[in-house]
Amino acid sequence: MTFSVISPPTCIMKILGFIMMMMITGSVFSEAGVYNVLNYGATSYNKGDSSNAFLKAWNLACAESGKPTILIPEKWTFLVYPVNFQGPCKAKNVVFMLSGTIVAPELPSVWKGRDTSKWLIFGGVNGLIVDGYGVIDGRGKGWWDQSCKHNTWKGCTSLAPTAISFHGCNDSTVKNIHITNSAQVHMYLGRLRDFGVDNIKIQAPWWTPNTDGIHIQASSNLGISNSVIGSGDDCISVGDYTSNVWISKISCGPGHGISIGSLGKDSNFVQVSGIHVSDSYFDRTTNGARIKTWQVGRGYAQDITFKNLQFYKVRNPIIIDQNYCDVRNDCKEQVTGVKIRNVTYSTLYGTSDTDIAINLKCSKSVPCSEIWMDNIHLANAVTGKQVTASCYNAYGREFDVVPGHCLLKSAPTTSGL
């Protein structure tokens, strides 16, 4: 029998060639604890839906102890229909490594018979880590074109899918990913505790309806930092039953600014406290630091700080609207309202795109109190024009404020609850 001997250089080249081939096809060695969606039937987006493959990889990883990783490999784009990655999982930490791209179905009809508010959902997964420099593309144009915000015909859409939602995922983090063109809200954070968002990017055209960057609801102990957000609605919005949120180093624009609210729409008892926004930049946004509450609400929004913020051609750099109602610009004064108190604005500067740079519209029945302003310097974006401050039923103190002063100094005695 004759044996042929392969010289070491040739052998090495063949092994390297095999590895390169596996990398190109997306197949990888079955490393323990790594679940590559390609190994479970995922395919290129133009060849069909990969939802089942993603769920197979998820279910196997969720059932494993240790630190399992679901891998969405780079240089691949996957079409994924609405899917729910459900916990609890066995492992203390589960990693969802997004290196490639996930795209949504382009046609809204795909959601027929499904929950039209959701696309990618993570529910009840504690210790979740979503990481990687990949992309989540909501391909929302089909939804935007039929939105009731832009259309009045019967059958227009008022509720469209959020690109990625987290429900009840405590002690978890999302970092480094890019979310673009969601049908509505890009990221929803609900019923969370000890949750962090860092170094993400969110993008959608300025005219897209209700495409908030991040919306927070019924959560506590959250941090959002080092991120770039531009969309057709709020860059970040804080909803009811939320406390202890730190938002810092955000580049916001286009969009409607960073908003606390709207709160109290359903006549509920509002409970929002400990919201801190700092070291952020607003570029040509509709609003900067905003608090918005409905007159029919009750309860409180308190212990709020806006610090070290820069505005560039922002329409309403500092705004409180405590008289929000269904009839825009024609809200009759009501005796109810959400009490806004202990709000600090410190070291805010830049330019306003309107003549009123500070606009505090508070309720006569439930006025704003303990408003503190210091080191605020705002100018008109139009050279030579002045800006003014407008305050109604707002009580507090101000020091070194341009424009100013407009706060009332002695707050009336009222519970406001």
Short mmCIF file of C-alpha atoms in Angstrom, two decimals:
data_model
loop_
_atom_site.label_atom_id
_atom_site.label_comp_id
_atom_site.label_asym_id
_atom_site.label_seq_id
_atom_site.Cartn_x
_atom_site.Cartn_y
_atom_site.Cartn_z
CA MET A 1 0.00 0.00 0.00
CA THR A 2 1.33 3.42 -0.90
CA PHE A 3 1.07 6.34 1.48
CA SER A 4 1.49 9.95 0.46
CA VAL A 5 3.04 12.40 2.89
CA ILE A 6 1.72 15.94 3.09
CA SER A 7 4.38 18.44 3.99
CA PRO A 8 3.64 20.64 7.03
CA PRO A 9 3.14 23.87 5.04
CA THR A 10 0.59 22.18 2.72
CA CYS A 11 -1.21 20.66 5.68
CA ILE A 12 -1.45 24.01 7.42
CA MET A 13 -2.73 25.67 4.26
CA LYS A 14 -5.46 23.03 3.90
CA ILE A 15 -6.55 23.51 7.52
CA LEU A 16 -6.59 27.28 7.10
CA GLY A 17 -8.58 26.88 3.91
CA PHE A 18 -11.12 24.68 5.70
CA ILE A 19 -11.49 27.20 8.52
CA MET A 20 -11.98 30.03 6.03
CA MET A 21 -14.61 28.01 4.20
CA MET A 22 -16.49 27.41 7.46
CA MET A 23 -16.31 31.09 8.31
CA ILE A 24 -17.62 32.12 4.91
CA THR A 25 -20.55 29.72 5.09
CA GLY A 26 -21.27 30.81 8.63
CA SER A 27 -20.84 27.32 10.10
CA VAL A 28 -18.61 27.21 13.14
CA PHE A 29 -17.26 24.49 15.32
CA SER A 30 -19.76 23.48 17.99
CA GLU A 31 -18.10 25.32 20.82
CA ALA A 32 -19.65 24.37 24.12
CA GLY A 33 -22.30 26.83 25.16
CA VAL A 34 -22.42 28.69 21.82
CA TYR A 35 -25.62 28.36 19.78
CA ASN A 36 -25.10 29.72 16.29
CA VAL A 37 -28.51 30.27 14.66
CA LEU A 38 -27.09 28.99 11.35
CA ASN A 39 -26.73 25.56 12.90
CA TYR A 40 -30.48 25.45 13.57
CA GLY A 41 -31.78 26.36 10.13
CA ALA A 42 -31.36 30.14 9.90
CA THR A 43 -30.81 31.33 6.35
CA SER A 44 -30.17 34.51 4.41
CA TYR A 45 -33.05 37.00 4.64
CA ASN A 46 -33.88 36.68 0.92
CA LYS A 47 -34.44 32.94 1.34
CA GLY A 48 -37.10 33.04 4.03
CA ASP A 49 -38.05 33.47 7.68
CA SER A 50 -35.48 32.42 10.29
CA SER A 51 -37.73 32.81 13.34
CA ASN A 52 -37.92 29.09 14.14
CA ALA A 53 -34.14 28.74 13.94
CA PHE A 54 -33.72 31.65 16.35
CA LEU A 55 -36.23 30.07 18.75
CA LYS A 56 -34.52 26.67 18.59
CA ALA A 57 -31.18 28.24 19.47
CA TRP A 58 -32.82 30.29 22.22
CA ASN A 59 -34.66 27.35 23.82
CA LEU A 60 -31.51 25.21 23.93
CA ALA A 61 -29.44 28.03 25.40
CA CYS A 62 -32.16 28.92 27.91
CA ALA A 63 -32.20 25.34 29.19
CA GLU A 64 -28.43 25.20 29.70
CA SER A 65 -26.54 26.09 32.85
CA GLY A 66 -23.25 27.93 32.70
CA LYS A 67 -23.17 31.01 30.46
CA PRO A 68 -24.76 30.10 27.10
CA THR A 69 -24.50 32.38 24.07
CA ILE A 70 -26.93 32.69 21.17
CA LEU A 71 -24.82 33.83 18.22
CA ILE A 72 -26.18 35.86 15.32
CA PRO A 73 -23.06 35.79 13.12
CA GLU A 74 -21.60 38.81 11.39
CA LYS A 75 -21.92 39.39 7.63
CA TRP A 76 -25.33 37.70 7.67
CA THR A 77 -28.78 39.29 7.45
CA PHE A 78 -31.75 37.34 8.80
CA LEU A 79 -35.47 37.89 8.28
CA VAL A 80 -37.26 37.29 11.58
CA TYR A 81 -41.02 37.38 12.07
CA PRO A 82 -42.53 38.44 15.45
CA VAL A 83 -40.90 36.26 18.07
CA ASN A 84 -40.88 35.95 21.87
CA PHE A 85 -37.66 34.91 23.63
CA GLN A 86 -39.19 33.78 26.89
CA GLY A 87 -37.63 33.02 30.26
CA PRO A 88 -36.91 32.21 32.95
CA CYS A 89 -33.68 30.53 31.89
CA LYS A 90 -31.57 28.05 33.83
CA ALA A 91 -28.29 29.94 33.56
CA LYS A 92 -27.43 32.95 35.69
CA ASN A 93 -26.55 34.84 32.50
CA VAL A 94 -27.66 34.34 28.90
CA VAL A 95 -25.82 36.21 26.15
CA PHE A 96 -27.60 37.24 22.96
CA MET A 97 -24.61 38.10 20.76
CA LEU A 98 -25.83 40.19 17.84
CA SER A 99 -22.98 40.44 15.35
CA GLY A 100 -25.06 40.30 12.16
CA THR A 101 -28.30 42.00 11.10
CA ILE A 102 -31.92 41.15 11.91
CA VAL A 103 -34.61 42.63 9.67
CA ALA A 104 -38.39 42.77 10.16
CA PRO A 105 -40.96 41.80 7.54
CA GLU A 106 -41.65 44.78 5.31
CA LEU A 107 -45.41 44.21 5.03
CA PRO A 108 -47.70 45.06 7.97
CA SER A 109 -49.99 42.23 6.82
CA VAL A 110 -47.53 39.75 8.37
CA TRP A 111 -48.88 40.86 11.78
CA LYS A 112 -52.46 39.88 10.94
CA GLY A 113 -53.73 37.84 13.89
CA ARG A 114 -50.67 38.79 15.95
CA ASP A 115 -49.94 41.47 18.55
CA THR A 116 -49.26 44.52 16.38
CA SER A 117 -47.35 46.26 19.18
CA LYS A 118 -44.45 43.79 19.27
CA TRP A 119 -41.68 42.39 17.08
CA LEU A 120 -38.67 41.10 19.06
CA ILE A 121 -39.59 40.39 22.70
CA PHE A 122 -37.50 39.28 25.66
CA GLY A 123 -39.67 38.32 28.62
CA GLY A 124 -38.79 37.18 32.14
CA VAL A 125 -35.09 36.62 31.43
CA ASN A 126 -32.96 37.69 34.37
CA GLY A 127 -29.25 38.18 33.78
CA LEU A 128 -29.73 38.78 30.05
CA ILE A 129 -26.85 40.35 28.12
CA VAL A 130 -27.62 41.70 24.64
CA ASP A 131 -24.31 42.67 23.06
CA GLY A 132 -22.52 43.00 19.74
CA TYR A 133 -22.17 45.60 17.03
CA GLY A 134 -24.97 44.23 14.89
CA VAL A 135 -28.14 45.85 13.58
CA ILE A 136 -31.87 45.52 14.26
CA ASP A 137 -33.75 46.99 11.30
CA GLY A 138 -37.49 47.46 11.80
CA ARG A 139 -38.08 48.40 8.13
CA GLY A 140 -41.02 50.50 9.28
CA LYS A 141 -41.94 52.36 6.09
CA GLY A 142 -45.02 50.23 5.44
CA TRP A 143 -46.33 51.17 8.88
CA TRP A 144 -45.40 54.86 8.60
CA ASP A 145 -47.27 55.13 5.28
CA GLN A 146 -50.53 53.98 6.89
CA SER A 147 -50.13 55.76 10.24
CA CYS A 148 -53.14 57.66 11.59
CA LYS A 149 -50.75 60.47 12.43
CA HIS A 150 -50.28 61.08 8.72
CA ASN A 151 -53.62 59.77 7.42
CA THR A 152 -57.29 60.21 8.31
CA TRP A 153 -58.79 57.40 6.27
CA LYS A 154 -60.63 54.52 7.91
CA GLY A 155 -58.29 51.65 8.68
CA CYS A 156 -55.22 53.78 9.32
CA THR A 157 -52.79 52.40 11.91
CA SER A 158 -52.48 53.81 15.42
CA LEU A 159 -50.51 50.90 16.92
CA ALA A 160 -47.38 49.52 15.24
CA PRO A 161 -44.61 47.17 16.43
CA THR A 162 -41.87 48.16 18.84
CA ALA A 163 -38.58 46.88 17.45
CA ILE A 164 -37.26 45.31 20.66
CA SER A 165 -39.04 44.98 24.01
CA PHE A 166 -37.82 43.89 27.42
CA HIS A 167 -40.41 42.83 30.00
CA GLY A 168 -39.45 41.67 33.49
CA CYS A 169 -35.78 41.18 32.62
CA ASN A 170 -33.95 42.14 35.82
CA ASP A 171 -30.19 42.53 36.32
CA SER A 172 -29.72 42.77 32.55
CA THR A 173 -27.82 44.90 30.03
CA VAL A 174 -28.04 46.00 26.40
CA LYS A 175 -24.95 47.47 24.80
CA ASN A 176 -23.28 48.34 21.51
CA ILE A 177 -26.16 47.43 19.19
CA HIS A 178 -27.70 49.61 16.45
CA ILE A 179 -31.51 49.85 16.07
CA THR A 180 -32.96 51.58 13.04
CA ASN A 181 -36.28 52.41 11.34
CA SER A 182 -38.66 50.88 13.84
CA ALA A 183 -42.36 50.93 12.97
CA GLN A 184 -42.97 52.79 16.25
CA VAL A 185 -40.94 52.77 19.49
CA HIS A 186 -37.43 51.41 18.99
CA MET A 187 -36.82 50.00 22.49
CA TYR A 188 -39.35 49.41 25.26
CA LEU A 189 -38.24 48.83 28.86
CA GLY A 190 -41.09 47.63 31.08
CA ARG A 191 -41.32 46.16 34.59
CA LEU A 192 -37.53 46.08 34.94
CA ARG A 193 -35.17 46.37 37.89
CA ASP A 194 -31.42 46.99 37.71
CA PHE A 195 -31.20 47.32 33.94
CA GLY A 196 -28.49 49.06 31.92
CA VAL A 197 -28.31 50.43 28.37
CA ASP A 198 -24.92 51.61 27.10
CA ASN A 199 -23.30 52.68 23.84
CA ILE A 200 -26.22 52.03 21.52
CA LYS A 201 -27.33 53.88 18.40
CA ILE A 202 -30.94 54.50 17.34
CA GLN A 203 -31.87 56.08 14.01
CA ALA A 204 -35.09 56.95 12.18
CA PRO A 205 -36.09 59.92 9.99
CA TRP A 206 -37.33 63.00 11.85
CA TRP A 207 -40.82 62.81 10.31
CA THR A 208 -41.61 59.21 11.31
CA PRO A 209 -44.65 58.90 13.61
CA ASN A 210 -44.29 57.82 17.26
CA THR A 211 -40.82 56.37 16.75
CA ASP A 212 -39.49 57.08 20.27
CA GLY A 213 -35.94 55.95 20.82
CA ILE A 214 -36.37 54.38 24.27
CA HIS A 215 -39.54 54.29 26.38
CA ILE A 216 -39.39 53.33 30.07
CA GLN A 217 -42.43 52.14 32.03
CA ALA A 218 -42.95 50.76 35.56
CA SER A 219 -39.25 50.24 36.20
CA SER A 220 -36.60 51.14 38.78
CA ASN A 221 -32.83 51.44 39.00
CA LEU A 222 -32.07 51.94 35.31
CA GLY A 223 -29.09 53.53 33.58
CA ILE A 224 -28.92 54.75 29.99
CA SER A 225 -25.59 56.17 28.85
CA ASN A 226 -23.15 56.93 26.02
CA SER A 227 -25.72 56.65 23.26
CA VAL A 228 -26.75 58.43 20.05
CA ILE A 229 -30.50 58.67 19.44
CA GLY A 230 -32.30 60.38 16.57
CA SER A 231 -35.93 59.65 15.69
CA GLY A 232 -39.37 61.10 14.97
CA ASP A 233 -40.45 61.33 18.61
CA ASP A 234 -38.85 61.46 22.06
CA CYS A 235 -35.24 60.34 22.18
CA ILE A 236 -36.04 58.93 25.62
CA SER A 237 -39.42 59.02 27.38
CA VAL A 238 -40.09 58.12 31.00
CA GLY A 239 -43.52 56.69 31.79
CA ASP A 240 -45.46 56.08 34.98
CA TYR A 241 -44.47 54.03 38.06
CA THR A 242 -40.80 54.65 37.34
CA SER A 243 -38.08 55.58 39.83
CA ASN A 244 -34.32 55.97 40.08
CA VAL A 245 -33.29 56.42 36.47
CA TRP A 246 -29.92 57.85 35.43
CA ILE A 247 -29.66 59.13 31.84
CA SER A 248 -26.26 60.52 30.83
CA LYS A 249 -24.08 61.29 27.85
CA ILE A 250 -26.87 61.14 25.28
CA SER A 251 -26.66 62.80 21.87
CA CYS A 252 -30.30 63.53 21.01
CA GLY A 253 -31.53 64.67 17.62
CA PRO A 254 -33.59 64.73 15.58
CA GLY A 255 -36.54 64.11 17.87
CA HIS A 256 -38.67 65.57 20.64
CA GLY A 257 -36.02 65.63 23.35
CA ILE A 258 -35.85 63.73 26.63
CA SER A 259 -39.30 63.68 28.22
CA ILE A 260 -40.74 62.71 31.55
CA GLY A 261 -44.25 61.84 30.46
CA SER A 262 -46.76 62.08 29.33
CA LEU A 263 -48.15 61.08 32.73
CA GLY A 264 -51.69 60.59 34.05
CA LYS A 265 -53.52 60.10 30.77
CA ASP A 266 -55.85 57.45 32.22
CA SER A 267 -56.75 59.47 35.35
CA ASN A 268 -54.41 57.22 37.32
CA PHE A 269 -52.34 58.04 40.41
CA VAL A 270 -48.90 58.89 39.00
CA GLN A 271 -45.74 57.82 40.86
CA VAL A 272 -42.52 59.01 39.25
CA SER A 273 -39.40 59.99 41.21
CA GLY A 274 -35.63 60.10 41.08
CA ILE A 275 -35.13 60.83 37.37
CA HIS A 276 -31.71 62.30 36.55
CA VAL A 277 -30.64 63.57 33.11
CA SER A 278 -27.08 64.84 32.71
CA ASP A 279 -24.17 65.57 30.38
CA SER A 280 -26.22 65.39 27.19
CA TYR A 281 -26.49 67.27 23.89
CA PHE A 282 -29.67 68.24 21.99
CA ASP A 283 -29.35 69.03 18.30
CA ARG A 284 -32.33 70.84 16.70
CA THR A 285 -34.90 68.89 18.70
CA THR A 286 -38.50 69.99 19.33
CA ASN A 287 -37.89 69.98 23.08
CA GLY A 288 -34.94 69.66 25.39
CA ALA A 289 -35.68 68.92 29.04
CA ARG A 290 -39.43 68.27 29.13
CA ILE A 291 -42.02 67.24 31.74
CA LYS A 292 -45.55 66.62 30.44
CA THR A 293 -48.62 65.61 32.47
CA TRP A 294 -52.34 65.25 31.78
CA GLN A 295 -54.81 67.34 33.78
CA VAL A 296 -56.95 64.31 34.57
CA GLY A 297 -54.06 62.58 36.36
CA ARG A 298 -53.24 62.67 40.07
CA GLY A 299 -50.18 61.78 42.11
CA TYR A 300 -46.67 63.16 41.69
CA ALA A 301 -43.53 63.55 39.59
CA GLN A 302 -40.74 64.60 41.91
CA ASP A 303 -37.00 64.61 42.66
CA ILE A 304 -35.95 65.30 39.08
CA THR A 305 -32.67 66.80 37.90
CA PHE A 306 -31.49 68.15 34.54
CA LYS A 307 -27.79 68.95 34.73
CA ASN A 308 -25.00 69.86 32.28
CA LEU A 309 -27.12 69.97 29.14
CA GLN A 310 -26.27 71.72 25.88
CA PHE A 311 -28.87 72.86 23.34
CA TYR A 312 -28.37 73.74 19.69
CA LYS A 313 -31.37 75.36 17.96
CA VAL A 314 -33.85 73.59 20.24
CA ARG A 315 -37.44 74.83 20.01
CA ASN A 316 -38.26 74.46 23.73
CA PRO A 317 -35.02 73.99 25.69
CA ILE A 318 -36.78 73.92 29.09
CA ILE A 319 -40.48 73.10 29.22
CA ILE A 320 -43.11 71.88 31.68
CA ASP A 321 -46.64 71.31 30.40
CA GLN A 322 -48.91 70.39 33.30
CA ASN A 323 -52.13 71.11 31.42
CA TYR A 324 -52.02 68.50 28.68
CA CYS A 325 -55.36 67.28 27.34
CA ASP A 326 -56.97 65.77 24.25
CA VAL A 327 -57.85 69.14 22.75
CA ARG A 328 -54.51 70.64 21.84
CA ASN A 329 -54.14 74.37 22.56
CA ASP A 330 -57.64 74.45 24.09
CA CYS A 331 -57.23 72.73 27.45
CA LYS A 332 -59.65 74.17 30.00
CA GLU A 333 -58.33 74.41 33.55
CA GLN A 334 -59.30 71.47 35.77
CA VAL A 335 -59.02 70.98 39.52
CA THR A 336 -57.06 67.76 39.18
CA GLY A 337 -53.45 67.37 38.11
CA VAL A 338 -50.14 65.64 38.73
CA LYS A 339 -48.05 67.41 41.37
CA ILE A 340 -44.61 68.39 40.04
CA ARG A 341 -42.09 69.24 42.75
CA ASN A 342 -38.38 69.34 43.54
CA VAL A 343 -37.09 69.78 40.00
CA THR A 344 -33.54 71.09 39.52
CA TYR A 345 -32.13 72.66 36.35
CA SER A 346 -28.38 73.28 36.67
CA THR A 347 -25.74 74.32 34.11
CA LEU A 348 -27.87 74.40 30.97
CA TYR A 349 -26.74 76.44 27.98
CA GLY A 350 -27.07 76.86 24.23
CA THR A 351 -29.53 78.29 21.71
CA SER A 352 -33.32 78.34 21.41
CA ASP A 353 -35.12 78.16 18.09
CA THR A 354 -38.06 80.11 19.54
CA ASP A 355 -38.31 83.34 21.51
CA ILE A 356 -39.49 81.57 24.68
CA ALA A 357 -36.52 79.55 25.91
CA ILE A 358 -37.98 78.67 29.33
CA ASN A 359 -41.65 77.76 29.32
CA LEU A 360 -43.21 76.44 32.54
CA LYS A 361 -46.98 75.98 32.14
CA CYS A 362 -48.13 74.73 35.52
CA SER A 363 -51.60 74.15 36.91
CA LYS A 364 -53.40 76.79 38.99
CA SER A 365 -55.02 74.07 41.08
CA VAL A 366 -51.87 71.91 41.47
CA PRO A 367 -48.94 74.27 40.89
CA CYS A 368 -45.32 73.28 40.38
CA SER A 369 -43.20 73.80 43.49
CA GLU A 370 -39.56 73.60 44.58
CA ILE A 371 -38.24 74.42 41.13
CA TRP A 372 -34.56 75.25 41.35
CA MET A 373 -32.63 76.92 38.52
CA ASP A 374 -28.98 77.93 38.51
CA ASN A 375 -26.28 78.67 35.96
CA ILE A 376 -28.57 78.70 32.92
CA HIS A 377 -27.52 80.67 29.83
CA LEU A 378 -29.78 80.45 26.79
CA ALA A 379 -29.68 82.66 23.70
CA ASN A 380 -31.73 83.01 20.55
CA ALA A 381 -30.52 80.96 17.60
CA VAL A 382 -31.14 84.07 15.47
CA THR A 383 -28.38 86.58 16.04
CA GLY A 384 -29.67 89.84 17.49
CA LYS A 385 -32.98 88.45 18.79
CA GLN A 386 -33.70 88.05 22.49
CA VAL A 387 -35.23 85.14 24.35
CA THR A 388 -37.67 85.28 27.26
CA ALA A 389 -38.84 83.11 30.12
CA SER A 390 -42.51 82.33 30.70
CA CYS A 391 -43.69 80.84 34.00
CA TYR A 392 -47.25 80.21 35.19
CA ASN A 393 -47.96 78.89 38.67
CA ALA A 394 -44.36 77.76 39.09
CA TYR A 395 -42.70 78.34 42.47
CA GLY A 396 -39.05 78.11 43.39
CA ARG A 397 -35.67 79.84 43.28
CA GLU A 398 -33.32 80.86 40.48
CA PHE A 399 -29.77 82.14 40.37
CA ASP A 400 -27.72 83.26 37.37
CA VAL A 401 -30.47 82.50 34.84
CA VAL A 402 -30.59 84.05 31.36
CA PRO A 403 -33.36 84.67 30.51
CA GLY A 404 -34.93 85.24 33.91
CA HIS A 405 -36.36 85.72 36.40
CA CYS A 406 -39.86 84.31 36.25
CA LEU A 407 -40.39 81.85 39.14
CA LEU A 408 -42.73 82.77 41.98
CA LYS A 409 -41.02 82.65 45.37
CA SER A 410 -43.69 81.56 47.86
CA ALA A 411 -45.52 78.36 47.07
CA PRO A 412 -49.10 77.97 48.35
CA THR A 413 -49.96 75.20 50.75
CA THR A 414 -51.51 72.33 48.80
CA SER A 415 -51.07 68.60 48.73
CA GLY A 416 -51.70 68.36 45.01
CA LEU A 417 -52.46 64.66 45.36
#
